[in-house]
XYZ file of C-alpha atoms in Angstrom:
716
model
C 26.659 5.682 10.327
C 23.093 6.203 11.527
C 21.195 7.110 8.356
C 17.789 6.433 9.872
C 18.313 9.238 12.362
C 19.962 11.643 9.947
C 18.517 14.786 8.407
C 19.538 16.022 4.996
C 20.847 13.635 2.352
C 23.194 10.720 3.010
C 24.581 7.858 0.923
C 24.307 4.426 2.497
C 26.110 1.282 1.341
C 23.957 -1.792 0.928
C 23.731 -5.142 -0.811
C 21.122 -6.782 -2.984
C 19.347 -9.450 -0.925
C 18.279 -11.720 -3.776
C 19.153 -15.391 -4.170
C 21.288 -14.546 -7.188
C 24.979 -15.187 -7.863
C 25.754 -11.507 -8.439
C 25.066 -10.143 -4.897
C 25.329 -6.569 -6.163
C 26.716 -3.779 -4.031
C 24.154 -0.977 -3.794
C 24.153 2.671 -2.830
C 20.994 4.004 -1.211
C 20.361 7.745 -1.205
C 18.351 8.808 1.842
C 16.880 12.278 2.301
C 15.392 13.166 5.683
C 14.896 9.503 6.520
C 13.294 8.484 3.223
C 15.084 6.479 0.527
C 14.915 8.418 -2.732
C 17.246 6.364 -4.921
C 18.806 2.907 -5.102
C 21.664 2.411 -7.535
C 24.594 0.112 -8.067
C 27.844 0.895 -6.261
C 30.159 2.038 -9.054
C 33.251 1.339 -6.968
C 32.567 -2.395 -6.648
C 35.101 -4.204 -8.863
C 32.711 -6.974 -9.898
C 29.197 -5.528 -10.052
C 30.534 -2.155 -11.257
C 27.500 -0.013 -10.547
C 24.992 -2.085 -12.473
C 21.706 -3.383 -11.095
C 19.516 -5.803 -13.032
C 15.858 -5.259 -13.852
C 14.888 -7.243 -10.748
C 16.366 -4.594 -8.439
C 16.829 -1.409 -10.436
C 13.529 -0.023 -9.138
C 13.824 -1.449 -5.615
C 12.032 1.571 -4.144
C 8.856 0.366 -5.858
C 9.055 -2.655 -3.554
C 9.921 -0.728 -0.417
C 7.211 1.903 -0.793
C 4.596 -0.190 -2.582
C 1.057 0.571 -1.380
C 0.539 -3.204 -1.273
C 3.170 -3.819 1.431
C 2.114 -5.808 4.470
C 3.018 -3.377 7.253
C 1.077 -4.682 10.269
C 0.199 -8.073 11.742
C -3.008 -9.438 10.252
C -5.528 -12.090 11.316
C -7.717 -13.997 8.893
C -11.428 -13.105 9.046
C -12.809 -14.935 6.011
C -12.399 -18.397 4.506
C -8.864 -19.608 3.869
C -7.689 -18.243 0.555
C -10.219 -15.402 0.521
C -7.642 -12.734 1.353
C -9.891 -11.342 4.078
C -7.836 -10.110 7.052
C -8.017 -7.602 9.875
C -5.192 -5.673 11.464
C -4.124 -6.790 14.939
C -1.308 -5.850 17.295
C 2.011 -7.639 17.528
C 1.108 -8.714 21.060
C -2.118 -10.289 19.846
C -0.324 -12.031 16.978
C 2.455 -13.379 19.185
C -0.004 -14.546 21.831
C -2.045 -16.431 19.254
C 0.980 -18.026 17.601
C 2.569 -19.069 20.892
C -0.742 -20.353 22.216
C -1.459 -22.419 19.105
C 2.090 -23.793 18.986
C 1.786 -24.843 22.639
C -1.608 -26.428 22.063
C -0.384 -28.384 19.047
C 2.728 -29.517 20.927
C 0.658 -30.647 23.898
C -1.911 -32.568 21.862
C 0.194 -33.970 19.032
C 3.836 -33.356 19.952
C 6.108 -30.596 18.602
C 6.831 -32.502 15.381
C 3.283 -31.567 14.330
C 4.754 -28.078 13.736
C 6.794 -27.530 10.554
C 8.732 -24.532 9.239
C 8.767 -23.770 5.525
C 11.439 -21.404 4.230
C 14.108 -20.862 1.654
C 16.046 -17.883 0.297
C 13.603 -15.027 -0.061
C 16.621 -13.139 1.228
C 20.188 -14.379 0.925
C 21.576 -12.543 3.947
C 23.489 -14.642 6.459
C 21.417 -13.147 9.289
C 17.946 -13.068 7.758
C 18.224 -15.789 5.145
C 18.285 -19.572 4.958
C 19.006 -20.395 8.603
C 17.434 -17.548 10.560
C 14.671 -19.686 12.052
C 16.674 -22.851 12.608
C 17.556 -22.323 16.294
C 13.925 -21.486 17.149
C 12.488 -24.590 15.499
C 15.263 -26.767 16.899
C 14.435 -25.552 20.414
C 10.744 -26.048 19.716
C 11.361 -29.650 18.633
C 9.523 -29.121 15.339
C 9.814 -31.231 12.202
C 13.029 -30.453 10.327
C 12.403 -28.895 6.927
C 14.682 -30.202 4.187
C 15.119 -27.403 1.620
C 16.462 -28.813 -1.638
C 14.728 -26.624 -4.222
C 18.001 -25.525 -5.745
C 21.590 -26.808 -6.037
C 21.292 -29.556 -3.432
C 21.866 -32.350 -5.938
C 24.657 -30.396 -7.591
C 26.307 -29.779 -4.206
C 26.187 -33.479 -3.343
C 27.674 -34.438 -6.706
C 30.271 -31.685 -6.599
C 31.351 -32.653 -3.078
C 31.657 -36.307 -4.094
C 33.972 -35.354 -6.946
C 36.099 -32.317 -6.046
C 34.971 -31.482 -2.504
C 33.522 -28.212 -1.308
C 36.052 -26.152 -3.244
C 35.500 -22.657 -4.567
C 36.308 -23.641 -8.134
C 37.111 -20.811 -10.525
C 37.221 -17.136 -9.604
C 34.591 -15.615 -11.944
C 36.871 -12.638 -12.586
C 39.531 -14.983 -13.954
C 37.276 -15.969 -16.851
C 38.974 -13.194 -18.829
C 41.894 -15.637 -19.109
C 39.756 -18.549 -20.332
C 40.251 -19.746 -23.889
C 37.145 -21.924 -24.098
C 34.036 -21.056 -22.060
C 31.351 -23.724 -21.915
C 28.115 -22.350 -20.420
C 25.886 -25.278 -19.502
C 22.205 -24.804 -18.588
C 22.738 -21.200 -17.522
C 21.207 -18.081 -19.073
C 23.964 -15.775 -17.824
C 22.504 -12.596 -19.284
C 19.267 -12.993 -17.321
C 20.419 -14.714 -14.143
C 24.141 -13.890 -13.724
C 24.381 -10.562 -15.522
C 27.675 -9.324 -14.094
C 29.576 -12.394 -15.237
C 28.947 -11.552 -18.884
C 31.483 -8.673 -19.147
C 34.244 -11.115 -18.158
C 33.044 -13.562 -20.782
C 32.856 -10.766 -23.347
C 36.404 -9.691 -22.490
C 37.626 -13.265 -22.909
C 36.013 -13.347 -26.368
C 37.851 -10.151 -27.302
C 41.027 -11.993 -26.361
C 40.103 -14.889 -28.627
C 38.087 -17.240 -26.410
C 35.305 -19.402 -27.821
C 31.970 -19.268 -26.002
C 29.618 -22.247 -26.274
C 26.165 -22.587 -24.703
C 24.441 -25.923 -24.104
C 20.709 -25.337 -23.636
C 17.418 -26.618 -25.107
C 16.514 -22.965 -25.795
C 18.307 -20.266 -27.734
C 18.335 -17.889 -24.784
C 19.703 -14.348 -24.726
C 23.020 -15.861 -23.720
C 22.947 -18.528 -26.427
C 22.239 -15.891 -29.068
C 25.312 -13.952 -27.953
C 27.593 -17.007 -27.924
C 29.800 -18.331 -30.718
C 27.973 -21.639 -30.766
C 24.652 -22.780 -29.339
C 24.178 -26.513 -28.886
C 20.478 -27.357 -28.445
C 19.942 -30.478 -26.360
C 16.945 -32.524 -25.274
C 15.995 -31.805 -21.638
C 17.454 -34.196 -19.108
C 20.098 -35.691 -21.435
C 23.013 -33.430 -20.438
C 24.821 -36.317 -18.781
C 24.911 -38.249 -22.054
C 26.619 -35.333 -23.806
C 29.151 -34.878 -20.999
C 29.997 -38.602 -20.916
C 30.400 -38.669 -24.690
C 32.787 -35.719 -24.414
C 34.811 -37.821 -21.968
C 34.761 -40.708 -24.438
C 36.198 -38.544 -27.210
C 38.793 -36.879 -24.986
C 40.095 -40.234 -23.756
C 39.841 -42.147 -27.039
C 41.602 -39.404 -29.001
C 44.369 -38.901 -26.442
C 43.368 -35.345 -25.540
C 43.929 -35.901 -21.829
C 46.493 -34.222 -19.587
C 48.174 -37.425 -18.467
C 50.484 -35.734 -15.964
C 47.608 -34.015 -14.163
C 45.614 -37.247 -14.158
C 48.527 -39.263 -12.760
C 49.313 -36.830 -9.954
C 46.025 -35.250 -8.953
C 43.202 -37.721 -9.636
C 42.072 -41.165 -8.543
C 40.108 -43.781 -10.486
C 41.124 -42.828 -14.019
C 41.511 -46.361 -15.401
C 38.039 -47.314 -14.173
C 36.588 -44.096 -15.569
C 38.187 -44.732 -18.961
C 36.704 -48.200 -19.046
C 33.283 -46.905 -17.963
C 33.018 -44.229 -20.655
C 33.963 -46.514 -23.536
C 30.266 -47.327 -23.873
C 29.247 -43.674 -24.154
C 30.157 -43.043 -27.779
C 29.189 -39.878 -29.673
C 26.840 -41.948 -31.819
C 25.073 -43.273 -28.733
C 24.865 -39.784 -27.233
C 23.516 -38.339 -30.481
C 20.529 -40.671 -30.205
C 19.939 -39.603 -26.601
C 20.553 -35.883 -26.860
C 19.673 -34.918 -30.419
C 23.163 -33.403 -30.769
C 24.917 -34.754 -33.919
C 27.879 -37.031 -33.230
C 30.268 -34.778 -35.142
C 29.177 -31.800 -33.059
C 29.946 -33.801 -29.930
C 33.425 -34.551 -31.239
C 33.968 -30.920 -32.182
C 32.851 -29.789 -28.715
C 35.105 -32.287 -26.926
C 38.130 -31.390 -29.050
C 37.612 -27.659 -28.618
C 37.122 -27.958 -24.872
C 40.194 -30.176 -24.397
C 42.533 -28.324 -26.731
C 41.934 -24.677 -25.847
C 43.416 -24.250 -22.379
C 42.513 -22.963 -19.925
C 38.921 -24.041 -20.488
C 36.083 -23.470 -18.047
C 32.577 -24.843 -17.523
C 29.926 -22.572 -15.998
C 26.995 -24.700 -14.831
C 23.569 -23.369 -13.954
C 21.164 -24.716 -11.371
C 18.946 -26.198 -14.110
C 21.492 -28.908 -14.844
C 20.447 -30.917 -11.757
C 16.680 -30.781 -12.311
C 16.035 -34.164 -13.884
C 16.346 -37.807 -12.930
C 20.089 -38.014 -13.544
C 21.011 -34.480 -12.566
C 23.449 -35.509 -9.855
C 25.456 -37.812 -12.105
C 25.435 -35.106 -14.761
C 27.159 -32.728 -12.347
C 29.552 -35.481 -11.271
C 30.573 -35.939 -14.915
C 30.930 -32.210 -15.553
C 33.027 -31.830 -12.388
C 35.370 -34.578 -13.633
C 35.994 -33.009 -17.039
C 38.432 -30.224 -16.012
C 40.847 -32.698 -14.436
C 40.853 -34.858 -17.561
C 42.236 -31.993 -19.621
C 44.309 -30.243 -16.931
C 42.115 -27.155 -16.972
C 42.806 -26.522 -13.285
C 46.459 -25.684 -13.971
C 45.870 -22.034 -14.878
C 43.663 -19.084 -13.860
C 40.407 -19.233 -15.761
C 40.397 -23.028 -15.931
C 38.134 -25.494 -14.119
C 34.456 -25.436 -13.241
C 32.363 -22.632 -11.790
C 29.479 -23.771 -9.608
C 29.312 -21.970 -6.248
C 32.248 -19.769 -5.194
C 30.429 -19.499 -1.845
C 32.523 -22.476 -0.712
C 35.414 -19.993 -0.409
C 33.583 -18.037 2.305
C 34.292 -19.231 5.865
C 30.712 -18.657 6.977
C 30.077 -19.837 10.522
C 26.991 -21.809 9.539
C 26.929 -23.641 12.852
C 26.381 -20.412 14.763
C 23.452 -19.574 12.501
C 21.837 -23.032 12.411
C 22.746 -24.278 15.880
C 22.469 -27.986 14.994
C 23.596 -28.748 18.549
C 20.085 -27.737 19.631
C 18.407 -30.400 17.489
C 17.012 -33.396 19.297
C 18.571 -36.616 17.941
C 16.359 -38.515 15.522
C 14.020 -35.603 14.853
C 12.078 -36.354 11.677
C 12.879 -34.643 8.379
C 10.297 -33.664 5.753
C 11.337 -32.265 2.396
C 9.505 -29.096 1.392
C 9.332 -30.395 -2.169
C 6.736 -32.817 -0.777
C 4.801 -30.217 1.204
C 1.560 -30.882 -0.653
C 1.694 -34.539 0.318
C 2.818 -33.695 3.842
C -0.262 -31.529 4.380
C -2.769 -33.911 2.817
C -1.782 -37.260 4.335
C 0.227 -38.585 1.416
C 3.324 -39.109 3.551
C 1.322 -40.750 6.361
C 3.079 -38.608 8.942
C 2.573 -39.403 12.600
C 1.893 -36.919 14.011
C 0.345 -35.074 11.062
C 1.342 -31.467 10.364
C -1.004 -29.281 12.397
C 0.884 -25.968 12.294
C 2.971 -24.457 9.517
C 5.169 -21.350 9.586
C 6.267 -19.896 6.256
C 8.974 -17.241 5.877
C 11.372 -16.332 3.050
C 9.266 -18.430 0.688
C 6.095 -18.596 -1.400
C 5.492 -22.362 -1.639
C 2.219 -22.133 -3.568
C 4.274 -20.856 -6.512
C 7.629 -22.599 -6.035
C 6.566 -26.061 -4.823
C 5.239 -28.770 -7.131
C 1.916 -30.499 -6.486
C 0.190 -27.113 -6.447
C -3.375 -28.420 -6.280
C -2.585 -30.740 -3.387
C -0.659 -28.011 -1.588
C -3.625 -25.662 -1.812
C -5.894 -28.426 -0.580
C -3.622 -28.789 2.424
C -3.448 -25.062 3.105
C -7.259 -24.909 3.088
C -7.510 -27.351 6.005
C -9.380 -25.737 8.874
C -7.336 -27.776 11.352
C -4.043 -26.418 10.001
C -2.761 -23.281 11.729
C -0.614 -21.329 9.263
C 1.624 -18.333 9.931
C 3.240 -16.424 7.066
C 5.856 -13.684 7.441
C 5.850 -11.595 4.276
C 6.311 -8.253 2.565
C 3.228 -8.772 0.374
C 0.003 -10.753 0.407
C 1.350 -13.583 -1.752
C -0.489 -16.646 -3.030
C 0.684 -18.442 0.109
C -0.151 -15.606 2.511
C -3.735 -15.676 1.222
C -4.152 -19.021 3.016
C -2.597 -17.933 6.326
C -4.316 -17.547 9.676
C -1.776 -14.947 10.788
C 0.323 -12.771 8.458
C 3.320 -10.922 9.893
C 5.034 -7.898 8.297
C 8.616 -8.407 7.104
C 11.158 -5.715 6.308
C 12.889 -5.180 2.991
C 16.677 -5.002 2.651
C 16.648 -1.219 3.116
C 15.064 -1.680 6.549
C 17.466 -4.234 8.018
C 21.151 -4.853 8.671
C 22.784 -7.917 7.179
C 26.037 -9.329 5.918
C 26.309 -11.247 2.671
C 28.371 -14.006 1.126
C 27.998 -14.565 -2.615
C 27.525 -17.668 -4.711
C 28.834 -15.874 -7.789
C 31.909 -13.883 -6.762
C 34.491 -13.575 -3.989
C 33.404 -10.403 -2.146
C 31.866 -10.090 1.315
C 29.274 -7.301 1.380
C 27.774 -5.407 4.301
C 24.203 -4.171 4.133
C 23.541 -1.116 6.296
C 19.971 -0.439 7.285
C 19.274 2.774 5.404
C 15.754 3.651 6.582
C 13.607 2.882 9.606
C 11.217 -0.050 9.112
C 7.910 0.994 7.597
C 4.792 0.437 9.685
C 5.451 -2.366 12.157
C 7.605 -4.523 9.868
C 10.507 -6.359 11.506
C 13.545 -8.271 10.207
C 13.462 -12.047 10.477
C 16.033 -11.869 13.267
C 13.692 -9.748 15.382
C 10.704 -11.911 14.469
C 12.329 -14.998 15.954
C 13.581 -13.111 18.996
C 9.987 -12.089 19.686
C 8.608 -15.563 19.088
C 11.247 -17.152 21.322
C 10.507 -14.699 24.126
C 6.762 -15.345 23.862
C 7.389 -19.096 23.961
C 9.490 -18.626 27.105
C 12.772 -19.713 25.494
C 15.593 -18.180 27.523
C 18.598 -19.692 25.713
C 21.305 -17.077 25.025
C 21.010 -17.665 21.262
C 17.596 -15.975 21.339
C 18.964 -12.872 23.024
C 21.575 -12.192 20.357
C 21.328 -8.789 18.752
C 21.911 -8.336 15.034
C 25.378 -7.008 15.860
C 26.057 -10.132 17.903
C 25.008 -12.295 14.958
C 27.168 -10.336 12.523
C 30.114 -10.874 14.848
C 29.452 -14.630 14.634
C 28.691 -14.749 10.902
C 32.208 -15.697 9.785
C 35.293 -17.398 11.104
C 37.145 -14.092 11.140
C 40.428 -15.882 11.891
C 40.316 -17.887 8.640
C 43.028 -17.065 6.086
C 40.408 -15.862 3.599
C 39.256 -13.222 6.126
C 42.647 -11.759 6.972
C 42.386 -7.978 6.845
C 38.595 -8.131 6.880
C 36.699 -7.156 10.020
C 33.183 -6.095 10.872
C 34.455 -2.558 11.257
C 36.236 -2.501 7.919
C 33.180 -3.899 6.171
C 30.922 -1.314 7.784
C 33.252 1.399 6.556
C 34.034 0.085 3.060
C 30.789 -1.763 2.329
C 32.529 -4.724 0.708
C 35.899 -6.462 0.578
C 37.332 -9.212 -1.554
C 38.259 -12.385 0.272
C 41.965 -12.600 0.985
C 42.775 -14.916 -1.884
C 45.156 -14.453 -4.828
C 44.118 -11.922 -7.465
C 42.116 -13.204 -10.409
C 45.100 -13.406 -12.754
C 46.895 -15.652 -10.241
C 43.945 -17.624 -8.844
C 44.613 -21.298 -9.610
C 44.440 -23.003 -6.192
C 44.116 -26.517 -7.645
C 46.984 -26.329 -10.109
C 48.682 -29.018 -8.038
C 45.664 -30.799 -6.664
C 44.954 -30.086 -3.001
C 41.227 -30.621 -3.410
C 39.064 -30.857 -0.260
C 38.215 -34.526 -0.886
C 39.214 -37.505 1.269
C 42.114 -38.217 -1.101
C 43.023 -34.579 -1.733
C 42.501 -35.281 -5.426
C 39.748 -35.202 -8.002
C 37.876 -38.432 -7.398
C 36.738 -39.924 -10.682
C 35.889 -42.867 -8.468
C 34.225 -41.226 -5.485
C 35.082 -42.574 -2.055
C 32.191 -40.580 -0.569
C 29.728 -42.176 -2.982
C 31.175 -45.561 -2.109
C 31.136 -45.210 1.678
C 28.346 -42.729 2.415
C 25.973 -43.105 -0.506
C 23.354 -40.485 -1.295
C 23.095 -37.546 1.093
C 21.828 -33.999 1.433
C 24.355 -31.376 2.547
C 23.273 -30.574 6.150
C 23.117 -26.865 5.348
C 19.930 -27.645 3.397
C 18.321 -29.428 6.377
C 18.882 -27.175 9.407
C 22.244 -28.830 10.101
C 20.766 -32.277 10.654
C 22.552 -35.426 9.535
C 19.785 -37.746 10.721
C 17.583 -39.660 8.284
C 19.882 -39.086 5.328
C 18.758 -40.902 2.147
C 21.802 -43.205 2.352
C 20.884 -45.068 -0.831
C 23.808 -46.693 -2.677
C 25.525 -44.592 -5.331
C 27.703 -45.967 -8.112
C 31.123 -44.422 -7.394
C 31.795 -43.848 -11.119
C 29.948 -41.311 -13.271
C 27.211 -42.844 -15.378
C 24.115 -41.925 -17.328
C 20.586 -41.876 -15.923
C 17.851 -41.190 -18.489
C 14.988 -38.762 -17.856
C 11.998 -40.489 -16.320
C 9.550 -38.660 -18.557
C 10.620 -38.802 -22.198
C 9.564 -40.519 -25.405
C 12.548 -42.864 -25.146
C 12.030 -43.944 -21.527
C 8.250 -43.719 -21.193
C 6.632 -44.030 -24.648
C 3.197 -44.691 -23.187
C 3.196 -41.443 -21.245
C 4.716 -39.591 -24.191
C 1.936 -40.762 -26.481
C -0.539 -38.709 -24.447
C 1.860 -35.974 -23.334
C 4.597 -35.688 -25.974
C 6.250 -32.358 -25.094
C 9.035 -31.867 -22.536
C 8.260 -28.838 -20.365
C 11.084 -26.778 -18.911
C 10.455 -23.822 -16.602
C 13.532 -21.560 -16.507
C 13.964 -18.482 -14.342
C 12.184 -15.342 -15.476
C 14.126 -12.338 -16.710
C 12.281 -9.826 -14.495
C 11.432 -11.934 -11.413
C 13.623 -13.688 -8.870
C 11.705 -16.915 -8.380
C 8.328 -15.438 -7.347
C 9.763 -12.213 -5.896
C 8.664 -9.033 -7.722
C 6.058 -10.923 -9.773
C 3.389 -8.709 -8.183
C 5.055 -5.373 -8.963
C 3.648 -3.480 -11.972
C 6.932 -2.542 -13.616
C 8.337 -6.062 -13.350
C 5.165 -7.521 -14.800
C 5.367 -5.098 -17.714
C 8.971 -6.043 -18.419
C 8.305 -9.762 -18.104
C 5.099 -9.568 -20.115
C 2.128 -11.897 -19.946
C 3.004 -15.506 -19.137
C 3.554 -17.586 -22.250
C 4.540 -21.046 -23.354
C 7.153 -21.156 -26.088
C 6.800 -23.936 -28.663
C 8.472 -24.812 -31.944
C 6.611 -24.049 -35.211
C 6.343 -27.749 -36.054
C 4.662 -28.512 -32.720
C 2.416 -25.473 -33.112
C 1.350 -26.429 -36.634
C 0.462 -29.944 -35.498
C -1.912 -28.387 -32.938
C -3.176 -25.497 -35.123
C -1.686 -23.018 -32.646
C -0.457 -19.534 -33.529
C 1.374 -16.926 -31.488
C -1.085 -15.183 -29.171
C -3.521 -18.086 -28.966
C -4.709 -19.035 -25.514
C -3.609 -22.579 -24.767
C -3.889 -25.124 -21.995
C -0.712 -26.886 -20.904
C -1.561 -30.087 -19.073
C -0.669 -33.571 -17.941
C -2.145 -36.079 -15.491
C -1.090 -33.930 -12.508
C -2.656 -30.603 -13.484
C -2.879 -27.798 -16.017
C -2.416 -24.069 -16.549
C -3.577 -21.599 -19.199
C -1.276 -19.094 -20.944
C -0.707 -17.498 -24.342
C 1.325 -19.363 -26.940
C 4.509 -18.016 -28.450
C 5.681 -19.843 -31.565
C 9.385 -19.569 -32.329
C 12.291 -21.631 -33.644
C 14.436 -20.685 -30.639
C 13.238 -23.836 -28.883
C 13.797 -27.431 -29.938
C 10.898 -29.305 -31.488
C 9.344 -31.469 -28.790
C 10.156 -28.964 -26.037
C 7.867 -26.391 -24.403
C 9.210 -23.505 -22.308
C 7.323 -21.435 -19.747
C 9.196 -19.099 -17.416
C 8.592 -19.650 -13.710
C 7.775 -17.171 -10.969
C 4.426 -15.689 -11.962
C 1.816 -15.681 -9.219
C -1.149 -18.021 -9.296
C -3.605 -15.237 -8.474
C -2.639 -13.436 -11.687
C -3.496 -16.370 -13.948
C -6.772 -17.085 -15.687
C -6.681 -20.723 -14.621
C -5.642 -20.002 -11.012
C -2.747 -22.384 -11.567
C 0.858 -22.281 -12.713
C 3.389 -24.777 -14.034
C 3.898 -25.889 -10.429
C 0.704 -27.887 -10.826
C 2.372 -30.075 -13.486
C 5.774 -30.863 -11.984
C 6.457 -34.321 -10.525
C 7.315 -34.816 -6.866
C 9.988 -37.469 -7.383
C 13.565 -36.620 -6.510
C 16.586 -36.661 -8.767
C 19.349 -39.203 -8.186
C 21.417 -37.195 -5.678
C 20.751 -34.746 -2.849
C 16.939 -35.043 -3.032
C 17.083 -32.497 -5.846
C 13.855 -31.555 -7.656
C 12.957 -32.804 -11.131
C 11.264 -29.701 -12.508
C 12.754 -30.337 -15.967
C 11.635 -33.964 -16.136
C 8.028 -33.185 -17.040
C 5.985 -34.321 -20.048
C 2.924 -32.305 -21.084
C 0.432 -31.804 -23.874
C -0.695 -28.423 -25.213
C -4.043 -27.636 -26.773
C -5.787 -24.491 -27.884
C -8.589 -23.484 -25.538
C -12.137 -22.901 -26.719
C -12.161 -19.344 -25.405
């Protein structure tokens, strides 16, 4: 199919590019080379023709008058947004020249990439720049914004297994949704949950906020931020003490049970009630319901890792299904990332073999410190290249990050579709294509279908896919390695291990023709691959006592760090699940809480995907003005009413928004959705200015939800 060269009207199969578990199949209608409609593919068994509000008007993004369509060079002060159009040759010459100069004077480690999942495609997504920066010898960027801690914990406990097929949730009898607002961030899972309810399943949501999902559930359990591990451990206590365990499954398919049972004796419901704010009898009721109604399933969201003890929380949650034998039947177990089922050839994308041994690693979570001397890097970062990311909005330490980006001696390149908060500080801005203008192939972290994205229109202006961007940069740098001469078709051919059992009957050709195919795994009503153990752990069993924790200690999955295994954290990790309190709470830090008594959580927005689409008019209308949600008791104490302008602040920074007073949030908790752009705020700051830069316990995960603040009404 060559839709870009076609006349008349054609239908083109595509895939949503967003970093979202749903990975929706799309149909693009193209008339005489112009896309005139984007809709969901009604034939897809999982996404069923539906697109969420983030994508339903995707043409507004593609044809926005604000698109960056040509290379641009800064003409005014950094941050002024003053740029002039230049040619690709001029842009490439300047970038290559500056990279060479920096490498000559300071060494190549003075250059650092900064990227994440602005697109989730295997070609253009997380690893697209890795071979280039490995060949360059640049600093390795560790990218642990999301799920890194959970992946470390999950791997330590049950290995990199696919878990539960989301479609099998129709067979679940007890669905425990933990720190996940399914209706806003995993929309296409909800019909399976709703079907399970029709069949008699109980749906429970654990969340500090009564979200859309919590309102639709049978039972909402509000919990203090960062105390999820206490609730999970207390559930274990009840299940073991009351004899609700599946002793046969434990005996045959787990290791370390006796030590686990001894460990959790201390975590009584009464103790957990003090930590979590959840009444002890509710904890008992939850544990009994979860253990007794089989198969039971836990759906965890990414928020569950974002506090000091997030890793151990996920370890505990990953242990629970084995305690009650939930893995025995379809619809039982834990659902984290089904992407583990996809035999993606990550090595071909990352090319870790090209990394120089010992190359330093800098976590992007600490980018503000890295750019302002806080990490005491030698050599310092003198050149930064940003793609697939908007760090000014998604990184913490916002004020320090901006200070670093304003350095005149820092050469910054940003590849983007729009002039974001980060692009405003660039020296060179390069035009990036949208999903309609590029080919790609997609895994999913929320279902078991491979999806092919056909380019449906020619790139607008002079925009190029990330794959082409790095081919051009490599050529201008004089890199002649074969990896830099791969075409997109070559990369698609290398994207998967096509010989893997899960890919039997799936080929590039069949995907191009059909658009999507389910992995070759049992159907949802038969999918129970761990009914008799066979977990991808060293023992082949669920490891209540983790041998990886014991022998390796803390680590970041290499996928999050360009394939590098050098300079891993390596800190000791208790091999048994245990509780780690939030660092910032009234119970653990009363002095800090006296000045900043409210726990701030910053969940995903309903209409934005991280910061993507937060500049588009329709999305901003749907999302509404940024607000902070507080409980009526907290509002009354501060003489705040809905609609009042308030300042949310702590010792690290502040931002100004409108207040929304509502009982849907726990007293003592403040909620402000993330993703809005800094340039759209009155205070020229967002919640990113308040978040701490300390890591969680495992996987160098962020601690966005471990943040104390105060709120006051502004004078204006």
